[in-house]
């Protein structure tokens, strides 16, 4: 791999400008008001793959947003890397907490990114990260160093559950055949502590509805005499954890994989400062399941969190009212062996069973997916590890993440190949939050590291 650094140095302004132009497109998959923008982003993704040197690029229609598929096949006998990413982004709200416009990217210096960070919705999750692969392909093609075949599959519904991608993968196994799947949609420990993500949690997402009286009531005339749906809902939610912060749903932990003491000891070796963790979040203590460390709580243990709750009067001033209904959105992060559909059923059964007389409870399942763990004794992992060693000068640490990319387990089931999660973001990049950003250094380092993965993977596959 010659001249990669030189190529990046000569083209880095353009690499940034191109990323800026796709960050200007508000491709919010959750909000149908942005449908045109999501479609425009699909077209921009296609154009970028053509410009980078793919031989064919297609906009593949699905029941939902299109999937962009591109490929460059150099020799049928060489290995094939399938790159996955997503061109959709999370909604930017709450808007007033952004220091700038979410879809007007600019570069800002921060403590962690003194050389500058690209601030915009999608900068890290996942436009900045999938675009590193587009630029890495450009470099390999333009410098005649693409060592194997490459396929790209970039979807537009990751942030809303990847339903159309599941549909697409099941129908296109042949087209998507590959030797390894490569994804940059996760993070690493720190800029000077590279890591490779070896696990993702699964997810079960539900919405609950508690209905009491048939209309909103005067809280003086009726208060104390009928069930208040908001009181009931919050009490029911509070009962989902016990005093040790264990989840109380019967059967919830039955299939949870328990790590050996040796595995837990190895996990504990990863550099981590509780003090810095608390400081970065401005909290005076961490919180969670008794008997587990912070890094265990956020990766190898399942959780249940309320993501939104509403009902009653929330406008200006006061209104004395008992609302007829109360609602909440609840997500459960799952670990390997827990089946998301089974957990959804256990939740539903339990939640309905704890409803007191006087209210009706409805549980509406949203989406979900299985967790994933990848072994580190594979050619793919070893190639990624060597790539990081080459460009960071350090062996990356394998580390499981708490986030979810539900489609990864489906890739394994349908395409029978392992996924390598080579992410370059940082936890402090504020993905899904206001002021999301991605370090310029991280962006360029990712572009530099990816071609080495291709080289080592091709060599080690012989
Ligand atoms: N890229 C993230 C997932 C992620 C981030 C994994 C950092 C590991 C480290 C992805 O876009 C995401 O946000 N996934 C959702 C799940 C989806 C079904 C909405 C999540 O984890 O909440
Ligand atoms: Mn993502
Ligand atoms: Mn995301």
Tab-separated table of C-alpha atoms and ligand atoms in Angstrom:
chain	number	residue	atom	x	y	z
A	1	UNK	CA	0.000	0.000	0.000
A	2	UNK	CA	1.996	2.940	-1.291
A	3	UNK	CA	1.261	6.639	-1.231
A	4	UNK	CA	-1.923	6.430	0.828
A	5	UNK	CA	-0.842	9.161	3.216
A	6	UNK	CA	0.362	11.299	0.316
A	7	UNK	CA	-2.956	10.866	-1.530
A	8	UNK	CA	-4.870	11.825	1.629
A	9	UNK	CA	-2.677	14.868	2.278
A	10	UNK	CA	-3.179	16.085	-1.290
A	11	UNK	CA	-6.941	15.508	-1.259
A	12	UNK	CA	-8.032	16.099	2.305
A	13	UNK	CA	-9.742	19.423	1.656
A	14	UNK	CA	-11.838	17.825	-1.065
A	15	UNK	CA	-12.549	14.781	1.150
A	16	UNK	CA	-13.954	17.158	3.758
A	17	UNK	CA	-15.876	19.274	1.264
A	18	UNK	CA	-17.515	16.156	-0.206
A	19	UNK	CA	-18.547	14.956	3.248
A	20	UNK	CA	-19.960	18.410	3.995
A	21	UNK	CA	-22.115	18.259	0.884
A	22	UNK	CA	-23.813	15.017	1.965
A	23	UNK	CA	-24.157	16.273	5.557
A	24	UNK	CA	-26.231	19.151	4.177
A	25	UNK	CA	-28.957	16.696	3.128
A	26	UNK	CA	-31.388	16.135	6.057
A	27	UNK	CA	-31.966	12.422	5.403
A	28	UNK	CA	-34.082	11.758	8.500
A	29	UNK	CA	-35.658	8.341	8.003
A	30	UNK	CA	-37.987	8.571	11.026
A	31	UNK	CA	-39.836	11.650	9.761
A	32	UNK	CA	-41.838	11.301	6.545
A	33	UNK	CA	-41.651	15.083	6.025
A	34	UNK	CA	-38.038	14.467	4.922
A	35	UNK	CA	-38.832	11.773	2.376
A	36	UNK	CA	-37.523	13.857	-0.547
A	37	UNK	CA	-34.271	14.472	1.290
A	38	UNK	CA	-33.788	10.800	2.068
A	39	UNK	CA	-34.283	10.036	-1.632
A	40	UNK	CA	-31.862	12.835	-2.574
A	41	UNK	CA	-29.314	11.353	-0.185
A	42	UNK	CA	-29.726	7.947	-1.843
A	43	UNK	CA	-28.930	9.565	-5.199
A	44	UNK	CA	-25.904	11.371	-3.737
A	45	UNK	CA	-24.634	8.085	-2.290
A	46	UNK	CA	-24.938	6.442	-5.692
A	47	UNK	CA	-23.042	9.281	-7.367
A	48	UNK	CA	-20.261	9.085	-4.782
A	49	UNK	CA	-19.722	5.381	-5.409
A	50	UNK	CA	-19.595	5.930	-9.154
A	51	UNK	CA	-17.046	8.704	-8.738
A	52	UNK	CA	-14.945	6.527	-6.418
A	53	UNK	CA	-14.586	3.857	-9.091
A	54	UNK	CA	-17.342	1.255	-8.698
A	55	UNK	CA	-18.079	-0.483	-12.007
A	56	UNK	CA	-21.795	-0.685	-11.413
A	57	UNK	CA	-23.986	1.133	-8.935
A	58	UNK	CA	-27.719	0.567	-8.614
A	59	UNK	CA	-30.519	2.181	-6.689
A	60	UNK	CA	-32.367	-0.913	-5.460
A	61	UNK	CA	-36.007	-0.194	-4.708
A	62	UNK	CA	-37.559	-1.802	-1.621
A	63	UNK	CA	-40.921	-1.456	0.160
A	64	UNK	CA	-39.254	1.437	2.021
A	65	UNK	CA	-36.241	3.581	1.219
A	66	UNK	CA	-33.873	2.378	-1.505
A	67	UNK	CA	-30.645	0.515	-0.901
A	68	UNK	CA	-27.589	1.639	-2.814
A	69	UNK	CA	-25.611	-1.289	-4.142
A	70	UNK	CA	-22.262	-0.847	-5.884
A	71	UNK	CA	-19.462	-3.176	-6.815
A	72	UNK	CA	-16.038	-3.449	-8.336
A	73	UNK	CA	-15.100	-6.996	-9.192
A	74	UNK	CA	-11.444	-7.292	-10.152
A	75	UNK	CA	-11.117	-11.100	-10.242
A	76	UNK	CA	-13.661	-13.793	-9.363
A	77	UNK	CA	-10.897	-15.806	-7.672
A	78	UNK	CA	-10.018	-13.077	-5.205
A	79	UNK	CA	-11.854	-12.509	-1.923
A	80	UNK	CA	-14.793	-10.120	-1.724
A	81	UNK	CA	-15.311	-7.502	0.984
A	82	UNK	CA	-18.908	-6.319	1.496
A	83	UNK	CA	-19.067	-2.835	3.001
A	84	UNK	CA	-22.279	-1.886	4.840
A	85	UNK	CA	-23.294	1.548	6.076
A	86	UNK	CA	-26.362	3.754	6.402
A	87	UNK	CA	-27.144	7.071	4.747
A	88	UNK	CA	-30.080	7.940	6.996
A	89	UNK	CA	-29.705	9.928	10.210
A	90	UNK	CA	-31.523	10.448	13.493
A	91	UNK	CA	-33.871	13.429	13.903
A	92	UNK	CA	-31.838	16.418	15.173
A	93	UNK	CA	-34.182	17.506	17.954
A	94	UNK	CA	-34.077	19.122	20.473
A	95	UNK	CA	-33.013	21.879	18.076
A	96	UNK	CA	-32.495	24.564	20.712
A	97	UNK	CA	-29.665	22.551	22.260
A	98	UNK	CA	-27.601	22.734	19.052
A	99	UNK	CA	-24.987	25.468	18.990
A	100	UNK	CA	-25.356	25.590	15.184
A	101	UNK	CA	-27.694	24.347	12.483
A	102	UNK	CA	-27.634	20.509	12.411
A	103	UNK	CA	-27.493	20.353	8.604
A	104	UNK	CA	-24.977	23.159	8.081
A	105	UNK	CA	-21.693	21.393	8.820
A	106	UNK	CA	-18.670	23.322	9.984
A	107	UNK	CA	-15.387	22.583	11.745
A	108	UNK	CA	-15.026	23.321	15.427
A	109	UNK	CA	-12.019	22.763	17.696
A	110	UNK	CA	-12.768	20.824	20.899
A	111	UNK	CA	-10.657	19.548	23.792
A	112	UNK	CA	-10.697	16.024	22.404
A	113	UNK	CA	-10.382	17.188	18.776
A	114	UNK	CA	-7.920	20.117	18.863
A	115	UNK	CA	-7.384	19.746	15.101
A	116	UNK	CA	-11.100	20.196	14.576
A	117	UNK	CA	-14.294	18.189	14.494
A	118	UNK	CA	-16.996	18.175	11.816
A	119	UNK	CA	-20.220	19.228	13.564
A	120	UNK	CA	-23.491	18.077	11.957
A	121	UNK	CA	-26.202	15.456	12.373
A	122	UNK	CA	-24.785	12.267	10.812
A	123	UNK	CA	-21.152	13.457	10.964
A	124	UNK	CA	-20.190	10.298	12.862
A	125	UNK	CA	-23.382	8.185	12.610
A	126	UNK	CA	-23.005	7.200	9.885
A	127	UNK	CA	-22.300	9.516	6.956
A	128	UNK	CA	-18.760	10.397	8.022
A	129	UNK	CA	-18.009	6.763	8.707
A	130	UNK	CA	-19.468	5.188	5.570
A	131	UNK	CA	-17.909	7.922	3.454
A	132	UNK	CA	-14.446	6.913	4.747
A	133	UNK	CA	-15.006	3.663	2.857
A	134	UNK	CA	-16.001	5.502	-0.307
A	135	UNK	CA	-12.798	7.562	-0.143
A	136	UNK	CA	-10.670	4.507	0.749
A	137	UNK	CA	-12.027	2.850	-2.404
A	138	UNK	CA	-11.163	5.941	-4.444
A	139	UNK	CA	-7.587	5.809	-3.150
A	140	UNK	CA	-7.157	2.109	-3.894
A	141	UNK	CA	-8.635	2.474	-7.386
A	142	UNK	CA	-6.768	5.664	-8.319
A	143	UNK	CA	-3.437	4.318	-7.081
A	144	UNK	CA	-4.041	0.881	-8.667
A	145	UNK	CA	-3.895	-0.941	-5.367
A	146	UNK	CA	-7.320	-2.510	-4.937
A	147	UNK	CA	-6.261	-6.030	-3.922
A	148	UNK	CA	-9.656	-7.788	-4.038
A	149	UNK	CA	-13.318	-7.414	-4.982
A	150	UNK	CA	-15.523	-4.964	-3.199
A	151	UNK	CA	-19.285	-4.624	-2.834
A	152	UNK	CA	-21.066	-1.726	-1.143
A	153	UNK	CA	-24.526	-1.842	0.382
A	154	UNK	CA	-25.642	1.439	1.930
A	155	UNK	CA	-29.169	1.561	3.368
A	156	UNK	CA	-31.550	4.334	4.377
A	157	UNK	CA	-33.513	2.832	7.276
A	158	UNK	CA	-30.937	1.814	9.885
A	159	UNK	CA	-32.161	4.343	12.405
A	160	UNK	CA	-35.698	2.988	12.148
A	161	UNK	CA	-34.996	-0.742	12.270
A	162	UNK	CA	-33.622	-1.808	8.835
A	163	UNK	CA	-36.833	-3.530	7.822
A	164	UNK	CA	-36.300	-3.078	4.091
A	165	UNK	CA	-32.712	-4.236	4.329
A	166	UNK	CA	-33.855	-7.531	5.856
A	167	UNK	CA	-36.259	-7.883	2.935
A	168	UNK	CA	-33.477	-7.071	0.446
A	169	UNK	CA	-30.843	-9.387	1.942
A	170	UNK	CA	-33.209	-12.378	1.938
A	171	UNK	CA	-33.865	-11.829	-1.773
A	172	UNK	CA	-30.292	-11.147	-2.890
A	173	UNK	CA	-28.033	-13.725	-1.265
A	174	UNK	CA	-26.167	-14.443	-4.496
A	175	UNK	CA	-25.568	-10.803	-5.338
A	176	UNK	CA	-24.354	-10.065	-1.808
A	177	UNK	CA	-22.086	-13.137	-1.476
A	178	UNK	CA	-18.848	-12.167	0.218
A	179	UNK	CA	-15.951	-13.360	2.353
A	180	UNK	CA	-16.255	-10.735	5.046
A	181	UNK	CA	-18.545	-7.826	5.910
A	182	UNK	CA	-16.866	-4.588	6.915
A	183	UNK	CA	-18.732	-1.881	8.833
A	184	UNK	CA	-17.700	1.437	10.316
A	185	UNK	CA	-20.697	2.406	12.449
A	186	UNK	CA	-19.270	1.956	15.948
A	187	UNK	CA	-16.579	3.607	18.029
A	188	UNK	CA	-13.166	3.080	19.538
A	189	UNK	CA	-11.948	3.712	23.092
A	190	UNK	CA	-9.871	6.838	22.423
A	191	UNK	CA	-7.728	8.371	19.689
A	192	UNK	CA	-4.625	6.850	21.259
A	193	UNK	CA	-6.375	3.625	22.323
A	194	UNK	CA	-7.648	1.912	19.183
A	195	UNK	CA	-10.186	-0.858	19.680
A	196	UNK	CA	-12.258	-3.147	17.503
A	197	UNK	CA	-15.888	-3.710	18.388
A	198	UNK	CA	-16.518	-7.424	18.979
A	199	UNK	CA	-20.091	-7.304	20.144
A	200	UNK	CA	-23.361	-5.437	19.802
A	201	UNK	CA	-26.417	-5.687	21.964
A	202	UNK	CA	-29.795	-6.755	20.665
A	203	UNK	CA	-32.892	-4.629	21.062
A	204	UNK	CA	-36.586	-4.868	21.808
A	205	UNK	CA	-38.491	-1.611	21.457
A	206	UNK	CA	-42.071	-1.261	22.674
A	207	UNK	CA	-44.639	1.432	23.271
A	208	UNK	CA	-47.119	1.212	26.144
A	209	UNK	CA	-50.457	2.898	26.651
A	210	UNK	CA	-52.430	3.152	29.900
A	211	UNK	CA	-56.054	4.229	29.648
A	212	UNK	CA	-58.157	5.189	32.666
A	213	UNK	CA	-61.418	7.173	32.567
A	214	UNK	CA	-63.010	7.875	29.182
A	215	UNK	CA	-62.126	11.615	29.325
A	216	UNK	CA	-59.757	14.007	31.047
A	217	UNK	CA	-61.158	14.815	34.501
A	218	UNK	CA	-61.078	17.696	36.969
A	219	UNK	CA	-58.410	16.564	39.449
A	220	UNK	CA	-60.296	18.041	42.373
A	221	UNK	CA	-63.649	16.488	41.613
A	222	UNK	CA	-62.277	13.067	40.722
A	223	UNK	CA	-58.752	13.030	42.186
A	224	UNK	CA	-58.201	10.198	44.666
A	225	UNK	CA	-61.306	8.357	43.512
A	226	UNK	CA	-60.255	6.985	40.110
A	227	UNK	CA	-56.983	5.522	38.843
A	228	UNK	CA	-54.772	8.269	37.407
A	229	UNK	CA	-53.140	6.731	34.294
A	230	UNK	CA	-49.933	8.720	34.780
A	231	UNK	CA	-49.575	7.671	38.426
A	232	UNK	CA	-50.287	4.082	37.435
A	233	UNK	CA	-47.895	4.082	34.480
A	234	UNK	CA	-44.990	5.512	36.468
A	235	UNK	CA	-45.605	3.025	39.287
A	236	UNK	CA	-45.692	0.140	36.812
A	237	UNK	CA	-42.470	1.345	35.191
A	238	UNK	CA	-40.763	1.754	38.562
A	239	UNK	CA	-41.626	-1.835	39.430
A	240	UNK	CA	-39.700	-3.129	36.401
A	241	UNK	CA	-36.436	-2.842	38.389
A	242	UNK	CA	-35.825	-4.126	41.919
A	243	UNK	CA	-33.659	-2.546	44.626
A	244	UNK	CA	-30.524	-4.010	42.983
A	245	UNK	CA	-31.551	-2.662	39.600
A	246	UNK	CA	-32.271	-6.125	38.280
A	247	UNK	CA	-35.103	-6.317	35.788
A	248	UNK	CA	-38.165	-7.963	37.345
A	249	UNK	CA	-39.796	-9.417	34.223
A	250	UNK	CA	-40.087	-13.183	34.859
A	251	UNK	CA	-37.791	-15.137	32.533
A	252	UNK	CA	-35.929	-12.051	31.346
A	253	UNK	CA	-32.498	-13.361	32.371
A	254	UNK	CA	-33.099	-17.039	31.550
A	255	UNK	CA	-30.965	-17.110	28.400
A	256	UNK	CA	-28.455	-14.399	29.264
A	257	UNK	CA	-24.944	-15.528	28.523
A	258	UNK	CA	-22.819	-15.409	31.664
A	259	UNK	CA	-19.192	-14.513	31.095
A	260	UNK	CA	-16.519	-16.467	32.921
A	261	UNK	CA	-14.446	-14.730	35.598
A	262	UNK	CA	-11.490	-14.931	33.194
A	263	UNK	CA	-13.443	-13.128	30.457
A	264	UNK	CA	-14.578	-10.488	32.912
A	265	UNK	CA	-11.022	-10.020	34.144
A	266	UNK	CA	-9.835	-9.530	30.558
A	267	UNK	CA	-12.590	-6.967	29.981
A	268	UNK	CA	-11.508	-5.079	33.087
A	269	UNK	CA	-8.027	-4.624	31.599
A	270	UNK	CA	-9.321	-2.141	29.014
A	271	UNK	CA	-8.313	1.383	30.005
A	272	UNK	CA	-11.186	3.170	31.712
A	273	UNK	CA	-11.412	6.034	34.179
A	274	UNK	CA	-14.598	6.230	36.207
A	275	UNK	CA	-13.648	9.717	37.273
A	276	UNK	CA	-13.352	10.980	33.687
A	277	UNK	CA	-16.525	9.150	32.732
A	278	UNK	CA	-18.477	10.946	35.465
A	279	UNK	CA	-16.828	14.250	34.701
A	280	UNK	CA	-17.663	14.075	30.997
A	281	UNK	CA	-21.346	13.600	31.870
A	282	UNK	CA	-21.379	15.940	34.857
A	283	UNK	CA	-22.731	13.284	37.220
A	284	UNK	CA	-21.556	12.577	40.762
A	285	UNK	CA	-22.088	8.819	40.627
A	286	UNK	CA	-22.768	6.061	38.155
A	287	UNK	CA	-25.845	3.881	38.465
A	288	UNK	CA	-26.841	0.385	37.488
A	289	UNK	CA	-27.188	-3.300	38.147
A	290	UNK	CA	-25.558	-4.418	41.392
A	291	UNK	CA	-22.546	-6.672	40.996
A	292	UNK	CA	-21.324	-5.304	37.665
A	293	UNK	CA	-18.846	-2.634	36.588
A	294	UNK	CA	-19.797	0.307	34.392
A	295	UNK	CA	-18.263	-1.312	31.314
A	296	UNK	CA	-20.109	-4.553	32.024
A	297	UNK	CA	-23.374	-2.727	32.588
A	298	UNK	CA	-23.101	-1.031	29.227
A	299	UNK	CA	-22.068	-4.004	27.126
A	300	UNK	CA	-22.527	-7.547	28.445
A	301	UNK	CA	-25.654	-6.973	30.571
A	302	UNK	CA	-29.213	-6.452	29.342
A	303	UNK	CA	-31.083	-3.286	30.283
A	304	UNK	CA	-34.527	-1.698	30.263
A	305	UNK	CA	-34.879	2.041	29.749
A	306	UNK	CA	-37.746	4.449	29.241
A	307	UNK	CA	-36.957	6.506	26.137
A	308	UNK	CA	-39.950	8.797	26.288
A	309	UNK	CA	-42.991	9.349	28.483
A	310	UNK	CA	-45.948	11.642	28.044
A	311	UNK	CA	-49.492	12.419	29.041
A	312	UNK	CA	-51.495	15.093	30.800
A	313	UNK	CA	-50.812	18.804	30.756
A	314	UNK	CA	-47.314	19.964	29.846
A	315	UNK	CA	-48.034	23.487	28.569
A	316	UNK	CA	-47.332	26.784	30.293
A	317	UNK	CA	-48.649	27.345	33.799
A	318	UNK	CA	-50.772	24.840	35.668
A	319	UNK	CA	-53.866	22.876	34.764
A	320	UNK	CA	-55.548	20.664	37.329
A	321	UNK	CA	-56.412	17.603	35.343
A	322	UNK	CA	-56.332	13.829	35.467
A	323	UNK	CA	-55.479	12.688	31.970
A	324	UNK	CA	-57.444	9.901	30.427
A	325	UNK	CA	-54.278	8.317	29.015
A	326	UNK	CA	-50.537	8.005	29.622
A	327	UNK	CA	-47.865	6.668	27.287
A	328	UNK	CA	-44.228	5.576	27.276
A	329	UNK	CA	-41.645	4.263	24.844
A	330	UNK	CA	-39.452	1.592	26.381
A	331	UNK	CA	-36.389	-0.128	24.973
A	332	UNK	CA	-34.568	-3.176	26.227
A	333	UNK	CA	-30.948	-3.797	25.222
A	334	UNK	CA	-30.333	-7.508	24.967
A	335	UNK	CA	-27.246	-9.676	25.046
A	336	UNK	CA	-26.329	-12.743	22.986
A	337	UNK	CA	-28.722	-15.717	23.308
A	338	UNK	CA	-31.649	-13.556	24.377
A	339	UNK	CA	-34.217	-13.705	21.591
A	340	UNK	CA	-35.741	-10.306	20.937
A	341	UNK	CA	-39.168	-11.588	19.944
A	342	UNK	CA	-39.345	-13.806	23.012
A	343	UNK	CA	-38.295	-10.905	25.271
A	344	UNK	CA	-40.935	-8.705	23.649
A	345	UNK	CA	-43.562	-11.324	24.512
A	346	UNK	CA	-42.294	-11.681	28.092
A	347	UNK	CA	-42.485	-7.903	28.489
A	348	UNK	CA	-45.988	-7.751	27.084
A	349	UNK	CA	-47.285	-10.559	29.268
A	350	UNK	CA	-45.694	-9.140	32.416
A	351	UNK	CA	-46.705	-5.533	31.780
A	352	UNK	CA	-50.334	-6.501	31.169
A	353	UNK	CA	-50.301	-8.690	34.279
A	354	UNK	CA	-49.207	-5.892	36.626
A	355	UNK	CA	-51.905	-3.457	35.524
A	356	UNK	CA	-54.160	-2.600	38.477
A	357	UNK	CA	-57.932	-2.688	38.194
A	358	UNK	CA	-59.336	0.576	36.882
A	359	UNK	CA	-57.058	0.957	33.833
A	360	UNK	CA	-56.580	-0.774	30.495
A	361	UNK	CA	-53.020	-1.436	29.311
A	362	UNK	CA	-51.846	-1.902	25.738
A	363	UNK	CA	-48.341	-2.926	24.661
A	364	UNK	CA	-47.376	-2.228	21.053
A	365	UNK	CA	-44.132	-3.877	19.913
A	366	UNK	CA	-42.045	-1.702	17.569
A	367	UNK	CA	-38.852	-3.242	16.204
A	368	UNK	CA	-35.933	-5.217	17.467
A	369	UNK	CA	-33.034	-7.423	16.620
A	370	UNK	CA	-30.589	-9.950	17.955
A	371	UNK	CA	-27.274	-9.166	19.609
A	372	UNK	CA	-23.982	-10.157	18.070
A	373	UNK	CA	-20.550	-11.307	19.198
A	374	UNK	CA	-17.689	-12.023	16.881
A	375	UNK	CA	-14.686	-14.243	17.628
A	376	UNK	CA	-11.226	-12.715	17.329
A	377	UNK	CA	-9.464	-15.740	15.878
A	378	UNK	CA	-10.780	-15.114	12.366
A	379	UNK	CA	-8.848	-13.815	9.361
A	380	UNK	CA	-11.148	-10.813	9.286
A	381	UNK	CA	-10.403	-9.792	12.870
A	382	UNK	CA	-6.685	-10.412	12.455
A	383	UNK	CA	-6.586	-8.344	9.260
A	384	UNK	CA	-8.398	-5.481	10.996
A	385	UNK	CA	-6.040	-5.728	13.955
A	386	UNK	CA	-2.980	-5.523	11.671
A	387	UNK	CA	-4.495	-2.583	9.810
A	388	UNK	CA	-4.859	-0.644	13.094
A	389	UNK	CA	-1.330	-1.638	14.120
A	390	UNK	CA	-0.028	-0.242	10.849
A	391	UNK	CA	-1.692	3.154	11.085
A	392	UNK	CA	-2.001	3.669	14.872
A	393	UNK	CA	1.238	1.923	15.880
A	394	UNK	CA	-0.719	0.004	18.533
A	395	UNK	CA	-2.573	-3.285	18.716
A	396	UNK	CA	-6.294	-2.557	19.052
A	397	UNK	CA	-8.200	-3.870	22.063
A	398	UNK	CA	-11.229	-6.081	21.373
A	399	UNK	CA	-14.237	-4.561	23.135
A	400	UNK	CA	-17.967	-5.195	23.099
A	401	UNK	CA	-20.237	-2.214	22.627
A	402	UNK	CA	-23.624	-1.503	24.124
A	403	UNK	CA	-25.157	-0.144	20.918
A	404	UNK	CA	-27.146	-2.140	18.392
A	405	UNK	CA	-26.957	-2.733	14.675
A	406	UNK	CA	-29.671	-5.389	14.476
A	407	UNK	CA	-28.998	-6.261	10.841
A	408	UNK	CA	-25.548	-7.695	11.667
A	409	UNK	CA	-26.962	-10.936	13.103
A	410	UNK	CA	-29.213	-11.233	10.076
A	411	UNK	CA	-26.144	-10.900	7.804
A	412	UNK	CA	-24.591	-13.840	9.597
A	413	UNK	CA	-27.756	-15.925	9.335
A	414	UNK	CA	-28.517	-15.122	5.681
A	415	UNK	CA	-25.085	-14.534	4.139
A	416	UNK	CA	-23.081	-16.885	6.393
A	417	UNK	CA	-20.266	-14.437	6.897
A	418	UNK	CA	-18.664	-12.667	9.815
A	419	UNK	CA	-18.825	-8.936	10.302
A	420	UNK	CA	-15.847	-6.812	11.282
A	421	UNK	CA	-16.887	-3.670	13.155
A	422	UNK	CA	-14.111	-1.222	12.471
A	423	UNK	CA	-15.424	2.038	13.871
A	424	UNK	CA	-13.550	5.300	14.333
A	425	UNK	CA	-16.024	7.341	16.378
A	426	UNK	CA	-15.685	8.241	20.053
A	427	UNK	CA	-18.371	8.019	22.762
A	428	UNK	CA	-17.939	11.765	23.227
A	429	UNK	CA	-18.915	12.440	19.580
A	430	UNK	CA	-22.533	12.816	20.744
A	431	UNK	CA	-24.239	10.568	18.198
A	432	UNK	CA	-28.049	10.880	18.387
A	433	UNK	CA	-27.528	13.983	20.591
A	434	UNK	CA	-27.370	17.691	19.820
A	435	UNK	CA	-23.985	18.847	18.439
A	436	UNK	CA	-23.025	15.467	16.988
A	437	UNK	CA	-19.500	15.621	15.603
A	438	UNK	CA	-16.688	13.533	14.142
A	439	UNK	CA	-12.998	14.338	14.492
A	440	UNK	CA	-11.252	15.394	11.291
A	441	UNK	CA	-8.323	13.306	12.532
A	442	UNK	CA	-10.609	10.272	13.006
A	443	UNK	CA	-12.126	10.730	9.548
A	444	UNK	CA	-8.746	10.861	7.827
A	445	UNK	CA	-7.296	8.072	10.008
A	446	UNK	CA	-10.196	5.849	9.045
A	447	UNK	CA	-9.612	6.535	5.355
A	448	UNK	CA	-5.941	5.663	5.853
A	449	UNK	CA	-6.601	2.450	7.844
A	450	UNK	CA	-9.265	0.846	5.612
A	451	UNK	CA	-6.997	0.067	2.592
A	452	UNK	CA	-4.659	-1.866	4.902
A	453	UNK	CA	-7.571	-4.057	5.938
A	454	UNK	CA	-8.124	-4.967	2.287
A	455	UNK	CA	-4.445	-5.770	1.801
A	456	UNK	CA	-4.071	-7.943	4.915
A	457	UNK	CA	-7.414	-9.667	4.408
A	458	UNK	CA	-6.505	-10.583	0.821
A	459	UNK	CA	-3.043	-11.834	1.834
A	460	UNK	CA	-4.326	-13.825	4.787
A	461	UNK	CA	-7.101	-15.404	2.692
A	462	UNK	CA	-4.610	-17.128	0.374
B	1	LIG	N1	-24.309	3.299	14.815
B	1	LIG	C1	-25.327	3.067	15.774
B	1	LIG	C2	-25.040	1.905	16.703
B	1	LIG	C3	-23.771	1.934	17.505
B	1	LIG	C4	-23.149	3.122	17.856
B	1	LIG	C5	-23.211	0.755	17.903
B	1	LIG	C6	-21.971	3.108	18.584
B	1	LIG	C7	-22.073	0.736	18.646
B	1	LIG	C8	-21.433	1.928	18.981
B	1	LIG	C9	-26.646	2.826	15.052
B	1	LIG	O1	-26.869	3.794	14.053
B	1	LIG	C10	-27.770	2.974	16.027
B	1	LIG	O2	-27.966	4.042	16.517
B	1	LIG	N2	-28.516	1.879	16.283
B	1	LIG	C11	-29.689	1.946	17.089
B	1	LIG	C12	-30.580	0.766	16.855
B	1	LIG	C13	-31.594	0.946	15.746
B	1	LIG	C14	-32.471	-0.269	15.618
B	1	LIG	C15	-32.431	2.174	15.914
B	1	LIG	C16	-29.333	1.936	18.546
B	1	LIG	O3	-28.314	1.346	18.967
B	1	LIG	O4	-30.111	2.529	19.305
B	2	LIG	MN1	-25.200	4.069	12.905
B	3	LIG	MN1	-27.604	5.639	15.060
